[in-house]
Amino acid sequence: MEMRLIFMAICLLLVTPITGSFWSSQMSMEPTLVCKKARRLKGRLGDMCRSKETTLLKEIARGIEIGSRECQYQFKNRRWNCTSLRRSLRKILLRDTRETSFVNAITAAGVTYAVTKACTMGDLVECSCEKIRASGRNEDEWEWGGCGDNVNFGSRKSREWMDAPYRRRVSDAKTLVKLHNNNAGRLAVRKFMRTECKCHGLSGSCTLRTCWRKMPTFREVGDRLKESFDGAAKVIPSNDGHRFVTELASTKPPGRFDLVYSEESPDFCKANRKTGSLGTEGRHCNSSSPGIEGCELLCCGRGYDTRVVKDKLNCQCRFRWCCQVTCNTCLVARTINACR
Ligand SMILES: *[C@@H]1O[C@H](CO)[C@@H](O)[C@H](O)[C@H]1NC(C)=O
Ligand SMILES: *[C@@H]1O[C@H](CO)[C@@H](O)[C@H](O)[C@H]1NC(C)=O
């Protein structure tokens, strides 16, 4: 809840500087912002804002927040940690780097996820959970039932909302890259749906089973998209400029689930207003890890400062008859390394 309030507060703070080019940042896909301008909007987006679909708009806002939080989790050890600071995020979203592709995909996935969940919970009048009754392999033994996740509606709303700004300029490669990544995000939710079943019958005998489709956890969606991020393909506009192709002719063309980008990322080592890099000075690092969270890479070779902090912990707890637990307080030392 608190996160949500902070997020809303940030968005409100941002209302003022956004004028003409409010599409320039996906952050402004936040419904309260978008709909402020909705009177001038034509098409689906304007319709969604003007209609009484306020619950739907709330779910879209929730979805953007879910995406943003997952992005921060997945990137917490990277030089650019998916901060929600507008001065950074906005610049990232204006470009077309691997980071941009991930933020776009995870946001589109978050919106799909939140709207779908709301359908399942019965929170939206426009949709309900999935109640297919198809015959299974053995018709007598199991059937579809229960209340499944209806991902079609969620996907469609995510598409209408997230892709709306690009619909009219669909011919340039950069736009196609954005649409592709939005779609890859939505597919990541769909692809890992699973079937859950429940047994009915005498004392767990499972003579009758009911099955329904369920979305993966959003962490799983984030993990999969992070894998796609790690293997993202670099693309360039095709000769006619209406498509994109992989930069290296030898690499296989990206599939619908893959993330694509067209610009190299900055190294994010130093703060740079132009790229949206905040730099890594002061970031905590792990001195024994060879990976991206290790001090060597995270601090870009600048070195790091070490300090020891002592945490108060409960220790030597004893159970005393009856019924009390008493503990001593111990100081436990912990080393913190921070990039120079
Ligand atoms: C993300 O990075 C910024 C600057 O690089 C830092 O100020 C912030 O504390 C980091 N956030 C987290 C959650 O580590
Ligand atoms: C630091 O990295 C090492 C090696 O990768 C790992 O074993 C250890 O758990 C890490 N420490 C923390 C606090 O994450």
mmCIF file of N, CA and C in Angstrom, residues 7-52:
data_model
loop_
_atom_site.group_PDB
_atom_site.id
_atom_site.type_symbol
_atom_site.label_atom_id
_atom_site.label_comp_id
_atom_site.label_asym_id
_atom_site.label_seq_id
_atom_site.Cartn_x
_atom_site.Cartn_y
_atom_site.Cartn_z
ATOM 1 N N PHE A 7 4.293 5.716 -5.264
ATOM 2 C CA PHE A 7 4.259 5.705 -6.717
ATOM 3 C C PHE A 7 3.296 6.769 -7.250
ATOM 4 N N MET A 8 2.114 6.819 -6.634
ATOM 5 C CA MET A 8 1.124 7.817 -7.031
ATOM 6 C C MET A 8 1.656 9.225 -6.806
ATOM 7 N N ALA A 9 2.315 9.387 -5.651
ATOM 8 C CA ALA A 9 2.837 10.701 -5.303
ATOM 9 C C ALA A 9 3.862 11.141 -6.337
ATOM 10 N N ILE A 10 4.713 10.188 -6.723
ATOM 11 C CA ILE A 10 5.722 10.509 -7.741
ATOM 12 C C ILE A 10 5.028 10.948 -9.015
ATOM 13 N N CYS A 11 3.995 10.190 -9.388
ATOM 14 C CA CYS A 11 3.279 10.521 -10.617
ATOM 15 C C CYS A 11 2.666 11.913 -10.543
ATOM 16 N N LEU A 12 2.106 12.235 -9.383
ATOM 17 C CA LEU A 12 1.480 13.543 -9.247
ATOM 18 C C LEU A 12 2.512 14.654 -9.378
ATOM 19 N N LEU A 13 3.681 14.413 -8.759
ATOM 20 C CA LEU A 13 4.751 15.402 -8.851
ATOM 21 C C LEU A 13 5.132 15.659 -10.295
ATOM 22 N N LEU A 14 4.876 14.637 -11.109
ATOM 23 C CA LEU A 14 5.350 14.710 -12.487
ATOM 24 C C LEU A 14 4.375 15.395 -13.418
ATOM 25 N N VAL A 15 3.180 15.617 -12.929
ATOM 26 C CA VAL A 15 2.163 16.147 -13.826
ATOM 27 C C VAL A 15 2.611 17.456 -14.460
ATOM 28 N N THR A 16 3.179 18.312 -13.637
ATOM 29 C CA THR A 16 3.502 19.647 -14.118
ATOM 30 C C THR A 16 4.426 19.694 -15.333
ATOM 31 N N PRO A 17 5.594 19.036 -15.277
ATOM 32 C CA PRO A 17 6.493 19.210 -16.421
ATOM 33 C C PRO A 17 6.022 18.556 -17.716
ATOM 34 N N ILE A 18 5.054 17.675 -17.646
ATOM 35 C CA ILE A 18 4.628 17.004 -18.869
ATOM 36 C C ILE A 18 3.697 17.912 -19.648
ATOM 37 N N THR A 19 4.115 18.293 -20.806
ATOM 38 C CA THR A 19 3.214 19.099 -21.624
ATOM 39 C C THR A 19 3.000 18.409 -22.945
ATOM 40 N N GLY A 20 3.493 18.991 -24.010
ATOM 41 C CA GLY A 20 3.222 18.463 -25.340
ATOM 42 C C GLY A 20 3.536 16.994 -25.513
ATOM 43 N N SER A 21 4.743 16.614 -25.177
ATOM 44 C CA SER A 21 5.160 15.265 -25.531
ATOM 45 C C SER A 21 4.961 14.303 -24.375
ATOM 46 N N PHE A 22 3.760 14.253 -23.853
ATOM 47 C CA PHE A 22 3.588 13.397 -22.680
ATOM 48 C C PHE A 22 3.664 11.922 -23.002
ATOM 49 N N TRP A 23 3.638 11.586 -24.277
ATOM 50 C CA TRP A 23 3.822 10.184 -24.646
ATOM 51 C C TRP A 23 5.266 9.758 -24.518
ATOM 52 N N SER A 24 6.114 10.738 -24.430
ATOM 53 C CA SER A 24 7.539 10.420 -24.498
ATOM 54 C C SER A 24 7.965 9.464 -23.399
ATOM 55 N N SER A 25 7.254 9.415 -22.337
ATOM 56 C CA SER A 25 7.674 8.480 -21.311
ATOM 57 C C SER A 25 6.549 7.519 -21.011
ATOM 58 N N GLN A 26 6.921 6.269 -20.839
ATOM 59 C CA GLN A 26 5.918 5.280 -20.560
ATOM 60 C C GLN A 26 5.381 5.435 -19.156
ATOM 61 N N MET A 27 6.194 6.034 -18.320
ATOM 62 C CA MET A 27 5.753 6.343 -16.973
ATOM 63 C C MET A 27 4.410 7.037 -17.054
ATOM 64 N N SER A 28 4.232 7.875 -18.075
ATOM 65 C CA SER A 28 2.992 8.614 -18.180
ATOM 66 C C SER A 28 1.862 7.751 -18.721
ATOM 67 N N MET A 29 2.130 6.438 -18.958
ATOM 68 C CA MET A 29 1.015 5.556 -19.266
ATOM 69 C C MET A 29 0.192 5.341 -18.007
ATOM 70 N N GLU A 30 0.647 5.905 -16.906
ATOM 71 C CA GLU A 30 -0.122 5.856 -15.670
ATOM 72 C C GLU A 30 -1.464 6.537 -15.929
ATOM 73 N N PRO A 31 -2.565 5.819 -15.689
ATOM 74 C CA PRO A 31 -3.885 6.321 -16.096
ATOM 75 C C PRO A 31 -4.249 7.717 -15.600
ATOM 76 N N THR A 32 -3.925 8.041 -14.318
ATOM 77 C CA THR A 32 -4.336 9.368 -13.845
ATOM 78 C C THR A 32 -3.723 10.460 -14.707
ATOM 79 N N LEU A 33 -2.497 10.205 -15.167
ATOM 80 C CA LEU A 33 -1.832 11.188 -16.010
ATOM 81 C C LEU A 33 -2.417 11.223 -17.411
ATOM 82 N N VAL A 34 -2.545 10.031 -17.976
ATOM 83 C CA VAL A 34 -3.010 9.944 -19.360
ATOM 84 C C VAL A 34 -4.406 10.537 -19.475
ATOM 85 N N CYS A 35 -5.251 10.171 -18.519
ATOM 86 C CA CYS A 35 -6.647 10.587 -18.636
ATOM 87 C C CYS A 35 -6.843 12.067 -18.369
ATOM 88 N N LYS A 36 -5.887 12.678 -17.698
ATOM 89 C CA LYS A 36 -5.954 14.125 -17.533
ATOM 90 C C LYS A 36 -6.010 14.822 -18.882
ATOM 91 N N LYS A 37 -5.346 14.170 -19.855
ATOM 92 C CA LYS A 37 -5.286 14.750 -21.186
ATOM 93 C C LYS A 37 -6.354 14.154 -22.095
ATOM 94 N N ALA A 38 -7.196 13.305 -21.528
ATOM 95 C CA ALA A 38 -8.029 12.450 -22.370
ATOM 96 C C ALA A 38 -9.064 13.203 -23.187
ATOM 97 N N ARG A 39 -9.439 14.375 -22.723
ATOM 98 C CA ARG A 39 -10.476 15.094 -23.471
ATOM 99 C C ARG A 39 -10.006 15.369 -24.892
ATOM 100 N N ARG A 40 -8.685 15.493 -25.023
ATOM 101 C CA ARG A 40 -8.164 15.769 -26.362
ATOM 102 C C ARG A 40 -7.845 14.497 -27.132
ATOM 103 N N LEU A 41 -7.962 13.355 -26.460
ATOM 104 C CA LEU A 41 -7.575 12.108 -27.110
ATOM 105 C C LEU A 41 -8.709 11.521 -27.926
ATOM 106 N N LYS A 42 -8.336 11.017 -29.090
ATOM 107 C CA LYS A 42 -9.322 10.289 -29.874
ATOM 108 C C LYS A 42 -9.040 8.797 -29.715
ATOM 109 N N GLY A 43 -9.947 7.995 -30.190
ATOM 110 C CA GLY A 43 -9.689 6.560 -30.239
ATOM 111 C C GLY A 43 -9.926 5.839 -28.925
ATOM 112 N N ARG A 44 -9.418 4.605 -28.866
ATOM 113 C CA ARG A 44 -9.679 3.702 -27.756
ATOM 114 C C ARG A 44 -9.309 4.291 -26.394
ATOM 115 N N LEU A 45 -8.150 4.953 -26.377
ATOM 116 C CA LEU A 45 -7.644 5.451 -25.113
ATOM 117 C C LEU A 45 -8.586 6.490 -24.522
ATOM 118 N N GLY A 46 -8.989 7.417 -25.389
ATOM 119 C CA GLY A 46 -9.935 8.436 -24.955
ATOM 120 C C GLY A 46 -11.232 7.800 -24.483
ATOM 121 N N ASP A 47 -11.671 6.790 -25.236
ATOM 122 C CA ASP A 47 -12.896 6.084 -24.854
ATOM 123 C C ASP A 47 -12.753 5.467 -23.474
ATOM 124 N N MET A 48 -11.597 4.812 -23.248
ATOM 125 C CA MET A 48 -11.389 4.132 -21.967
ATOM 126 C C MET A 48 -11.411 5.140 -20.824
ATOM 127 N N CYS A 49 -10.823 6.307 -21.063
ATOM 128 C CA CYS A 49 -10.777 7.326 -20.017
ATOM 129 C C CYS A 49 -12.153 7.920 -19.756
ATOM 130 N N ARG A 50 -12.879 8.183 -20.829
ATOM 131 C CA ARG A 50 -14.169 8.862 -20.675
ATOM 132 C C ARG A 50 -15.256 7.935 -20.149
ATOM 133 N N SER A 51 -15.112 6.649 -20.455
ATOM 134 C CA SER A 51 -16.152 5.709 -20.052
ATOM 135 C C SER A 51 -16.138 5.588 -18.534
ATOM 136 N N LYS A 52 -17.015 4.798 -18.035
ATOM 137 C CA LYS A 52 -17.064 4.623 -16.589
ATOM 138 C C LYS A 52 -16.178 3.452 -16.161
#
